[in-house]
C-alpha positions as protocol buffer text, in pm:
chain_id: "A"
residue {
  index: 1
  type: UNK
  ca { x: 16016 y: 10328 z: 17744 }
}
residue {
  index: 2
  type: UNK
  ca { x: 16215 y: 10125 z: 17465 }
}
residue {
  index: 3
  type: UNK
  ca { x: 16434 y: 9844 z: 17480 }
}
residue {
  index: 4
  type: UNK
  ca { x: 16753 y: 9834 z: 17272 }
}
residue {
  index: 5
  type: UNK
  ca { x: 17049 y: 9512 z: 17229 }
}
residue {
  index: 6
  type: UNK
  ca { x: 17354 y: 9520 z: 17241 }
}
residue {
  index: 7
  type: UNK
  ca { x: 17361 y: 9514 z: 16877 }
}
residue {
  index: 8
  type: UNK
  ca { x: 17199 y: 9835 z: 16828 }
}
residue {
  index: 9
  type: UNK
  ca { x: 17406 y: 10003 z: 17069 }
}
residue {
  index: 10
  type: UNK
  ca { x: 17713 y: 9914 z: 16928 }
}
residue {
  index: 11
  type: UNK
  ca { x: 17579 y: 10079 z: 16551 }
}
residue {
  index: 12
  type: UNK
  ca { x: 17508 y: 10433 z: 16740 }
}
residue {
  index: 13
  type: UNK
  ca { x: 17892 y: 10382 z: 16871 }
}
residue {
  index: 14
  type: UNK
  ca { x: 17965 y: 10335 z: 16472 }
}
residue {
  index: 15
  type: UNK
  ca { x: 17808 y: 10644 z: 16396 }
}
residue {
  index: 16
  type: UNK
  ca { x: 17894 y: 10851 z: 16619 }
}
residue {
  index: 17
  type: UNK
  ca { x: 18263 y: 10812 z: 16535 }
}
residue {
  index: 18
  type: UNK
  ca { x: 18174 y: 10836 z: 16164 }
}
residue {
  index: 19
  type: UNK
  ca { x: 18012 y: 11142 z: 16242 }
}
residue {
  index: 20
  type: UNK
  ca { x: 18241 y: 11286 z: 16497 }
}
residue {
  index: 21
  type: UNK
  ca { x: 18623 y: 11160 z: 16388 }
}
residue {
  index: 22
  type: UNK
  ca { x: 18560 y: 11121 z: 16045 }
}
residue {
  index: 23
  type: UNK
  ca { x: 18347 y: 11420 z: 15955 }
}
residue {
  index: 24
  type: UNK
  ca { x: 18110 y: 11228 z: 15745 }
}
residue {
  index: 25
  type: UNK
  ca { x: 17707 y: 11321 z: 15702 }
}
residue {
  index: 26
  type: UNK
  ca { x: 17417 y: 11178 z: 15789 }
}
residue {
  index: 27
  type: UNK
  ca { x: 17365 y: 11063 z: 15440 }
}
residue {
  index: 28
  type: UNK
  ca { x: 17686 y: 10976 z: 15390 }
}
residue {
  index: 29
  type: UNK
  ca { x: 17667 y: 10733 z: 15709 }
}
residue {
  index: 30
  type: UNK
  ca { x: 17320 y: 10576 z: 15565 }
}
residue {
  index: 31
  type: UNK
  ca { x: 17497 y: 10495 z: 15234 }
}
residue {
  index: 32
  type: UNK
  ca { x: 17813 y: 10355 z: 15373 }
}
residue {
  index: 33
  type: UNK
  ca { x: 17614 y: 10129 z: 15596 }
}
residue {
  index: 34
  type: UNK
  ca { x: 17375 y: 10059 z: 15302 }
}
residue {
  index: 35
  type: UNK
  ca { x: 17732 y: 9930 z: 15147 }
}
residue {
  index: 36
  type: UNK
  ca { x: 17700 y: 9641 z: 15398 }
}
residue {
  index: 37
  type: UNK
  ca { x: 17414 y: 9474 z: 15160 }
}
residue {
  index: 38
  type: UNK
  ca { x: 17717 y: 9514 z: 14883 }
}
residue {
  index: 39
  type: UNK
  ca { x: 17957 y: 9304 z: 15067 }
}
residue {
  index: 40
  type: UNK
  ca { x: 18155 y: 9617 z: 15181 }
}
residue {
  index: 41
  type: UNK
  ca { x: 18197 y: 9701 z: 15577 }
}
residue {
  index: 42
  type: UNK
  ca { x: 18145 y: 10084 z: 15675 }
}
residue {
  index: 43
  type: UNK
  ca { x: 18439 y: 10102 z: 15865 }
}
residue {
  index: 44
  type: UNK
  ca { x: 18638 y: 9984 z: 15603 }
}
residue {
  index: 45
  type: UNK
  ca { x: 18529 y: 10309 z: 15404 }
}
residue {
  index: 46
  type: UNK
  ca { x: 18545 y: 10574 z: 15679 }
}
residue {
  index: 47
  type: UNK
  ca { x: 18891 y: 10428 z: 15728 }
}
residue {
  index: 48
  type: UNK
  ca { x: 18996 y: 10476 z: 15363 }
}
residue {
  index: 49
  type: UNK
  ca { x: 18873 y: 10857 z: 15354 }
}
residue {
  index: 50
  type: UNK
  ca { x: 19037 y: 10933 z: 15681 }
}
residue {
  index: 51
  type: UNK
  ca { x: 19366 y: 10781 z: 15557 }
}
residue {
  index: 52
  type: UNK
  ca { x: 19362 y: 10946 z: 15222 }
}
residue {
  index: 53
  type: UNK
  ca { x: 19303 y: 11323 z: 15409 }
}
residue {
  index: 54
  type: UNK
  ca { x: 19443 y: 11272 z: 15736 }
}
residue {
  index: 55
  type: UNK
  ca { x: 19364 y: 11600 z: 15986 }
}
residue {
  index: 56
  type: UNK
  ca { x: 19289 y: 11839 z: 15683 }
}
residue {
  index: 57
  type: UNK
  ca { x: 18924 y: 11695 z: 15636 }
}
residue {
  index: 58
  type: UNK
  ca { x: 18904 y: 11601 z: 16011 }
}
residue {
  index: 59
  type: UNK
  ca { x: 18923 y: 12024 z: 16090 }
}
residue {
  index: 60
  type: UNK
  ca { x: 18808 y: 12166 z: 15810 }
}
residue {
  index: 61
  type: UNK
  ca { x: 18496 y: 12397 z: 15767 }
}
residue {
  index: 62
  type: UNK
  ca { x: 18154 y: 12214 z: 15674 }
}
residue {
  index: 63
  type: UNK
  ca { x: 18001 y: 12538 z: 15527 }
}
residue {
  index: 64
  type: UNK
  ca { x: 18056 y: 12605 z: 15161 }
}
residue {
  index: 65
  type: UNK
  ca { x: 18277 y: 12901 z: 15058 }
}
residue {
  index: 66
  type: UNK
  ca { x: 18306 y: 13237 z: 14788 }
}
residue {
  index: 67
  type: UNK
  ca { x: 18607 y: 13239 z: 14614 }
}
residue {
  index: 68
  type: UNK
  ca { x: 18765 y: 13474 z: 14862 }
}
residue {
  index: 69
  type: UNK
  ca { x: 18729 y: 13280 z: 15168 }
}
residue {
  index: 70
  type: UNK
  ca { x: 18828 y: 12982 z: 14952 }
}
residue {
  index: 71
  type: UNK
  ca { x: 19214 y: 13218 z: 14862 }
}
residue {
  index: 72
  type: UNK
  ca { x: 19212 y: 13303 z: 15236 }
}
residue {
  index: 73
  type: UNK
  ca { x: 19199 y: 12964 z: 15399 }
}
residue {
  index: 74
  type: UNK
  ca { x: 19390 y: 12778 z: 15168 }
}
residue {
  index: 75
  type: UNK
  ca { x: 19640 y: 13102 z: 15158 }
}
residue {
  index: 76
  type: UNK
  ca { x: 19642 y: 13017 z: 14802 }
}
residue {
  index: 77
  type: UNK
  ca { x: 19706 y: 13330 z: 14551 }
}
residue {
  index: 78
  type: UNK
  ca { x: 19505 y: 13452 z: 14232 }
}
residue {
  index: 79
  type: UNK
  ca { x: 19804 y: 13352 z: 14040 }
}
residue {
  index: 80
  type: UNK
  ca { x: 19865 y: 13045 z: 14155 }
}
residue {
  index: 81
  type: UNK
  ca { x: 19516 y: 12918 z: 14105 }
}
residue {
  index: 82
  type: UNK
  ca { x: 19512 y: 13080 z: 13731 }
}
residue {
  index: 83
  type: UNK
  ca { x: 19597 y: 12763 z: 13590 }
}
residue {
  index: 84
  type: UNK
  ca { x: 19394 y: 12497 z: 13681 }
}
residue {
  index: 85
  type: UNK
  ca { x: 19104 y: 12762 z: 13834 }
}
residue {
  index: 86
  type: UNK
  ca { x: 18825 y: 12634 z: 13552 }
}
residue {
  index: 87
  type: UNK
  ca { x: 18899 y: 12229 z: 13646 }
}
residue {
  index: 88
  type: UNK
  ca { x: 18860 y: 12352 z: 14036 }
}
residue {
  index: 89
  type: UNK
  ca { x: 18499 y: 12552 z: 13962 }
}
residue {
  index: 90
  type: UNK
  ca { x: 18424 y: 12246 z: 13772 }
}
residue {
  index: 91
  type: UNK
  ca { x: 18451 y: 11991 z: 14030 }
}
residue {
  index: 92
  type: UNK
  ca { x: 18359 y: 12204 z: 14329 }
}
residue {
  index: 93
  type: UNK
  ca { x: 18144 y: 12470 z: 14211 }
}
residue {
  index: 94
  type: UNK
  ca { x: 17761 y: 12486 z: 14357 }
}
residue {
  index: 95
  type: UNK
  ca { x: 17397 y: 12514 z: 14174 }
}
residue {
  index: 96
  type: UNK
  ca { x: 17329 y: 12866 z: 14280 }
}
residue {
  index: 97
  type: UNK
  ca { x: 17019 y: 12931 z: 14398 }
}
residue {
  index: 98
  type: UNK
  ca { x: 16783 y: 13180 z: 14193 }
}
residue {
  index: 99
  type: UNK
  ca { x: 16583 y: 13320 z: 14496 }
}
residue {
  index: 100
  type: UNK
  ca { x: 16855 y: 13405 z: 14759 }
}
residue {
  index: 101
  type: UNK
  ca { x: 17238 y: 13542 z: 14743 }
}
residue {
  index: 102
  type: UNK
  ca { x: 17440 y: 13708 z: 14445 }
}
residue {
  index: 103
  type: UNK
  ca { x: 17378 y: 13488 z: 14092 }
}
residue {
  index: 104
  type: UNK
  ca { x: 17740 y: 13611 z: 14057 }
}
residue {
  index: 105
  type: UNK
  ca { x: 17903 y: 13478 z: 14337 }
}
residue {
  index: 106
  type: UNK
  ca { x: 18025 y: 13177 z: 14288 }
}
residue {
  index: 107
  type: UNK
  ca { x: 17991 y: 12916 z: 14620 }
}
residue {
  index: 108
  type: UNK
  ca { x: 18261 y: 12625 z: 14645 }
}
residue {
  index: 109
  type: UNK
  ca { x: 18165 y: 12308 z: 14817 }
}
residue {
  index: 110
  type: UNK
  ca { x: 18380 y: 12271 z: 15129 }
}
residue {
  index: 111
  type: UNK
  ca { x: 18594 y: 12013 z: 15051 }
}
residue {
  index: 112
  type: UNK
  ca { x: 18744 y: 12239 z: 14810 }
}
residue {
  index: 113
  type: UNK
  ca { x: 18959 y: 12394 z: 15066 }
}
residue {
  index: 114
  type: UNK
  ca { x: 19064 y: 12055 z: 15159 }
}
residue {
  index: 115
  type: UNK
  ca { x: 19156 y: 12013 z: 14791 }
}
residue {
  index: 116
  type: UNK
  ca { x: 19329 y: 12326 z: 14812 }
}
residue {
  index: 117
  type: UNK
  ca { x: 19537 y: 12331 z: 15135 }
}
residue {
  index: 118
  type: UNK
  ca { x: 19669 y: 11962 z: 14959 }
}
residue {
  index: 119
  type: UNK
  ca { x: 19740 y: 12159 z: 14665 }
}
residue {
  index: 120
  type: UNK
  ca { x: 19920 y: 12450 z: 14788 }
}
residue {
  index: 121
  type: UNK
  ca { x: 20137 y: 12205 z: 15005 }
}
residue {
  index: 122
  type: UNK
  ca { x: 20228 y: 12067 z: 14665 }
}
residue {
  index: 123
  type: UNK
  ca { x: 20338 y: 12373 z: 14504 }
}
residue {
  index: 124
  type: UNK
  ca { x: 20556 y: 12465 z: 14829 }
}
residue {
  index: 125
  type: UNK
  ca { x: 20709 y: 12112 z: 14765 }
}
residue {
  index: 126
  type: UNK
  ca { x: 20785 y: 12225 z: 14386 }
}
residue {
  index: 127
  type: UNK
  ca { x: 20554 y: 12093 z: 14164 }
}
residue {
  index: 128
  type: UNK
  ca { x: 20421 y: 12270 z: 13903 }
}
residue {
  index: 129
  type: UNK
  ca { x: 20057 y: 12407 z: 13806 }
}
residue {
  index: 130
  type: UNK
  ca { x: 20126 y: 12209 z: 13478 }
}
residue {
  index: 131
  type: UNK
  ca { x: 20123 y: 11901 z: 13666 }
}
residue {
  index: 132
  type: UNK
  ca { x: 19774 y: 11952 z: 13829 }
}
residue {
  index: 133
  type: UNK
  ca { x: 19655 y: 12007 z: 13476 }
}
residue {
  index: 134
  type: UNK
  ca { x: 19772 y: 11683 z: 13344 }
}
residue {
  index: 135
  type: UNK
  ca { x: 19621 y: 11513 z: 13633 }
}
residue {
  index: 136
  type: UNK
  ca { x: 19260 y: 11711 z: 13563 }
}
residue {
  index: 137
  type: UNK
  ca { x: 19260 y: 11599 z: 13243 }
}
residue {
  index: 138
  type: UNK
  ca { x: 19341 y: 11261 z: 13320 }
}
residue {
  index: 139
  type: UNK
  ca { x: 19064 y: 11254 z: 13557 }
}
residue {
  index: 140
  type: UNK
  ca { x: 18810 y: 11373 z: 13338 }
}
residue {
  index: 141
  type: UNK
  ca { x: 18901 y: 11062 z: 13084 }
}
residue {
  index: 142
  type: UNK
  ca { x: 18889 y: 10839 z: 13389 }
}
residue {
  index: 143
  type: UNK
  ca { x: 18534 y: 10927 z: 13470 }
}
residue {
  index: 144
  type: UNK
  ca { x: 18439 y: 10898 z: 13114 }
}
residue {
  index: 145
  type: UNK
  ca { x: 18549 y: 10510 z: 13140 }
}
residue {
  index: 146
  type: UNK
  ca { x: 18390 y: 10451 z: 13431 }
}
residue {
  index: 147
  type: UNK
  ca { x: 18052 y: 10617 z: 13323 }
}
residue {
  index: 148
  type: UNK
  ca { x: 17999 y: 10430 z: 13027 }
}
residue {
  index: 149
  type: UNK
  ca { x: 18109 y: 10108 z: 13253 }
}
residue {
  index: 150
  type: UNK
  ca { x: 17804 y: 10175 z: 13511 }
}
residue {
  index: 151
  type: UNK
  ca { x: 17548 y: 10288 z: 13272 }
}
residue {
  index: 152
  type: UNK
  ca { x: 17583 y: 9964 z: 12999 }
}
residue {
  index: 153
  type: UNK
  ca { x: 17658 y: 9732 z: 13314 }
}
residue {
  index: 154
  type: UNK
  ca { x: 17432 y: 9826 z: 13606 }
}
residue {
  index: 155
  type: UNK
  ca { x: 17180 y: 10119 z: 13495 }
}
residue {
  index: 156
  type: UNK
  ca { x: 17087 y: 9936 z: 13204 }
}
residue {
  index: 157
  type: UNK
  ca { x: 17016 y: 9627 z: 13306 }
}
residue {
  index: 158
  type: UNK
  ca { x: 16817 y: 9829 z: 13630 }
}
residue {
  index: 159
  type: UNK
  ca { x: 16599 y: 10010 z: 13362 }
}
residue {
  index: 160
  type: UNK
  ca { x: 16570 y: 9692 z: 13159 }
}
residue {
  index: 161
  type: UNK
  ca { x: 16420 y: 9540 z: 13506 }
}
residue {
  index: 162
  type: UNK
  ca { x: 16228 y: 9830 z: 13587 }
}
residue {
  index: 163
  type: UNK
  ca { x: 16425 y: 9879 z: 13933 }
}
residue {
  index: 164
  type: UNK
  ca { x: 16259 y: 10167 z: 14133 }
}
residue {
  index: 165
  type: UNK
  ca { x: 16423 y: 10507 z: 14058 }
}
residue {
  index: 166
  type: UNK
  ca { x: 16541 y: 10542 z: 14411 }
}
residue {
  index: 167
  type: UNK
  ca { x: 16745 y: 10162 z: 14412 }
}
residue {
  index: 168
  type: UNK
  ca { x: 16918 y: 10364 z: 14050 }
}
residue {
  index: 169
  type: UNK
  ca { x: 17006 y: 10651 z: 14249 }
}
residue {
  index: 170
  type: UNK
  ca { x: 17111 y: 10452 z: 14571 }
}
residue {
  index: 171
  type: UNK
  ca { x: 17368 y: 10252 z: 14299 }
}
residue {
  index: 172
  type: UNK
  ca { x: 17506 y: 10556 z: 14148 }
}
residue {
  index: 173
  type: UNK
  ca { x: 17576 y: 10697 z: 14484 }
}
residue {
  index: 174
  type: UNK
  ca { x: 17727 y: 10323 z: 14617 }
}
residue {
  index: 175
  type: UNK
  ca { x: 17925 y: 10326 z: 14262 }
}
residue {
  index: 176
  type: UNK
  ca { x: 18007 y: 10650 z: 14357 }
}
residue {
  index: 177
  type: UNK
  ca { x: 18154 y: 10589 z: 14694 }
}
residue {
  index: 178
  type: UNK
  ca { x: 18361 y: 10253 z: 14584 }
}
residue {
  index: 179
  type: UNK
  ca { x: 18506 y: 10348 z: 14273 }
}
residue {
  index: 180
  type: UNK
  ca { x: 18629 y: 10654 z: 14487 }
}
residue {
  index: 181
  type: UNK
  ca { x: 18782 y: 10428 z: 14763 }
}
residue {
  index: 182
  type: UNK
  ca { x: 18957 y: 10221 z: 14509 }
}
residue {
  index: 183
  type: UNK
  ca { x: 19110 y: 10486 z: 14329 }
}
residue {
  index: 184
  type: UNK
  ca { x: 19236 y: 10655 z: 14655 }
}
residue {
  index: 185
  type: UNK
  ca { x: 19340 y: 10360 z: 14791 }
}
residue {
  index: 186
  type: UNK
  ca { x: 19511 y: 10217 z: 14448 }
}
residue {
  index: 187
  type: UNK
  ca { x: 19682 y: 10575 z: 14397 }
}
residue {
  index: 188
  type: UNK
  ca { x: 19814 y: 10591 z: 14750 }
}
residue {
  index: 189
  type: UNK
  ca { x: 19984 y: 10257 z: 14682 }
}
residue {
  index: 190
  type: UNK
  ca { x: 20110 y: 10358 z: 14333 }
}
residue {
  index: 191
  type: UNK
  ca { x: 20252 y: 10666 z: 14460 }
}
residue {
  index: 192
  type: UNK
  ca { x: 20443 y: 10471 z: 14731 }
}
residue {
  index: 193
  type: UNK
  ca { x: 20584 y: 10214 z: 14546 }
}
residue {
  index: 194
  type: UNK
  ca { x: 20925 y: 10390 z: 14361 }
}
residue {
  index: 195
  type: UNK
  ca { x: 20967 y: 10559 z: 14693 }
}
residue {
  index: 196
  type: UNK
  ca { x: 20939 y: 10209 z: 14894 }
}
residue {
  index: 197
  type: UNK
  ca { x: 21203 y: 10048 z: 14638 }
}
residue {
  index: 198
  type: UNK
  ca { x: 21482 y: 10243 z: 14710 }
}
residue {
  index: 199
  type: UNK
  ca { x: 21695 y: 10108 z: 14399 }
}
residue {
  index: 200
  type: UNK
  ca { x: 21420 y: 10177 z: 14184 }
}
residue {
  index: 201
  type: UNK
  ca { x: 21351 y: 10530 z: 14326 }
}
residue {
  index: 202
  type: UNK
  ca { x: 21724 y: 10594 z: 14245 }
}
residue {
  index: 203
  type: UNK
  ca { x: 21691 y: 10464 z: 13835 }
}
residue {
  index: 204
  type: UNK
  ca { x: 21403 y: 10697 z: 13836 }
}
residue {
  index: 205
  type: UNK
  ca { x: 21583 y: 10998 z: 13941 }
}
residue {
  index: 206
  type: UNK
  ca { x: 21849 y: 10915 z: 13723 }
}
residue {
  index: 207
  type: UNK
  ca { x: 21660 y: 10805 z: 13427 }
}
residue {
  index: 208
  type: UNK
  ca { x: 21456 y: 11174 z: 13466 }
}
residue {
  index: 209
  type: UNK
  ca { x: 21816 y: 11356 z: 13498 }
}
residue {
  index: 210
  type: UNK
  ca { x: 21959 y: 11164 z: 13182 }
}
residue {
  index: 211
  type: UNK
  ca { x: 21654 y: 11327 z: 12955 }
}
């Protein structure tokens, strides 16, 4: 027989709606409450990545995918992925493993058929492949920044200290999870704010139409 507060109670409530409502694993639930020693609250987190994805990561599959199942749940076509099909197999793509399955097939992590239901709504509301290009690329350049950033500014100093291997690994994967919350979070509002502005949603349409 064990005793347990109030306190610990409430943190299995916690993660049992990270778990169940936000779709997040077990690991993923140890790191955002490890965020806590950052100055960053868990919920605050879970509630950024279910705002950014709404019901499509809340009902999506948890298993990873081949490139057909990937087409046929996403009802995306071979020619519509053609042009940004290399930046999607290099986010999403999985180590394949040398003892079991086809070294041929190529396996998709799940959340790529969140990424591309959100893309193919995006082409039904007109915008170009060229446009998810652009965005690729500007990603890539992001990451580059923000590499550099965390290896001169926390992994060096770490190694310089000679932090345990596993505190290194737990800060990549905190860096990981913050820089990925502000970026969703910063891009939501960025997105929103022509659209909010009516008067300058209008000079934007017009100053497009004029070139």
């Amino acid at each position: 027989m064990a005793y347990y507060d109030q306190a610990f109670v409430e943190r299995l409530k916690v993660i049992k709606v990270m778990r169940d409502e936000h779709k997040l694993t077990l690991s993923q639930i140890k790191n955002a409450f490890q965020a806590k020693s950052y100055g960053v609250d868990a919920e605050i987190m879970t509630q950024i990545r279910n705002n950014m994805l709404h019901k499509i990561a809340v009902n999506h599959d948890s298993s990873p995918v081949n490139w057909g199942d990937f087409l046929s749940q996403t009802e995306l076509n071979e020619e519509e992925v053609e042009g940004f099909k290399k930046y999607l197999l290099l986010l999403f793509a999985l180590p394949q493993n040398d003892d079991t399955g086809d070294k041929n097939e190529v396996l998709l992590h799940p959340e790529s058929v969140v990424a591309g239901k959100l893309i193919k709504g995006l082409i039904k509301l007109g915008i170009p492949i060229s446009t998810f290009k652009q965005v690729f690329k500007q990603l890539q350049k992001i990451i580059e920044i923000e590499t550099e950033s965390f290896i001169m500014n926390v992994l060096k100093p770490m190694y310089e200290n000679n932090e345990s291997q596993e505190k290194q690994i737990d800060s990549i994967r905190m860096s990981a999870e913050f820089t990925n919350s502000l970026l969703s979070i910063s891009h939501q509002h960025l997105l929103n704010r022509p659209i909010l502005s009516s008067e300058k949603w209008i000079n934007l349409i017009n100053e497009i139409s004029d070139k």
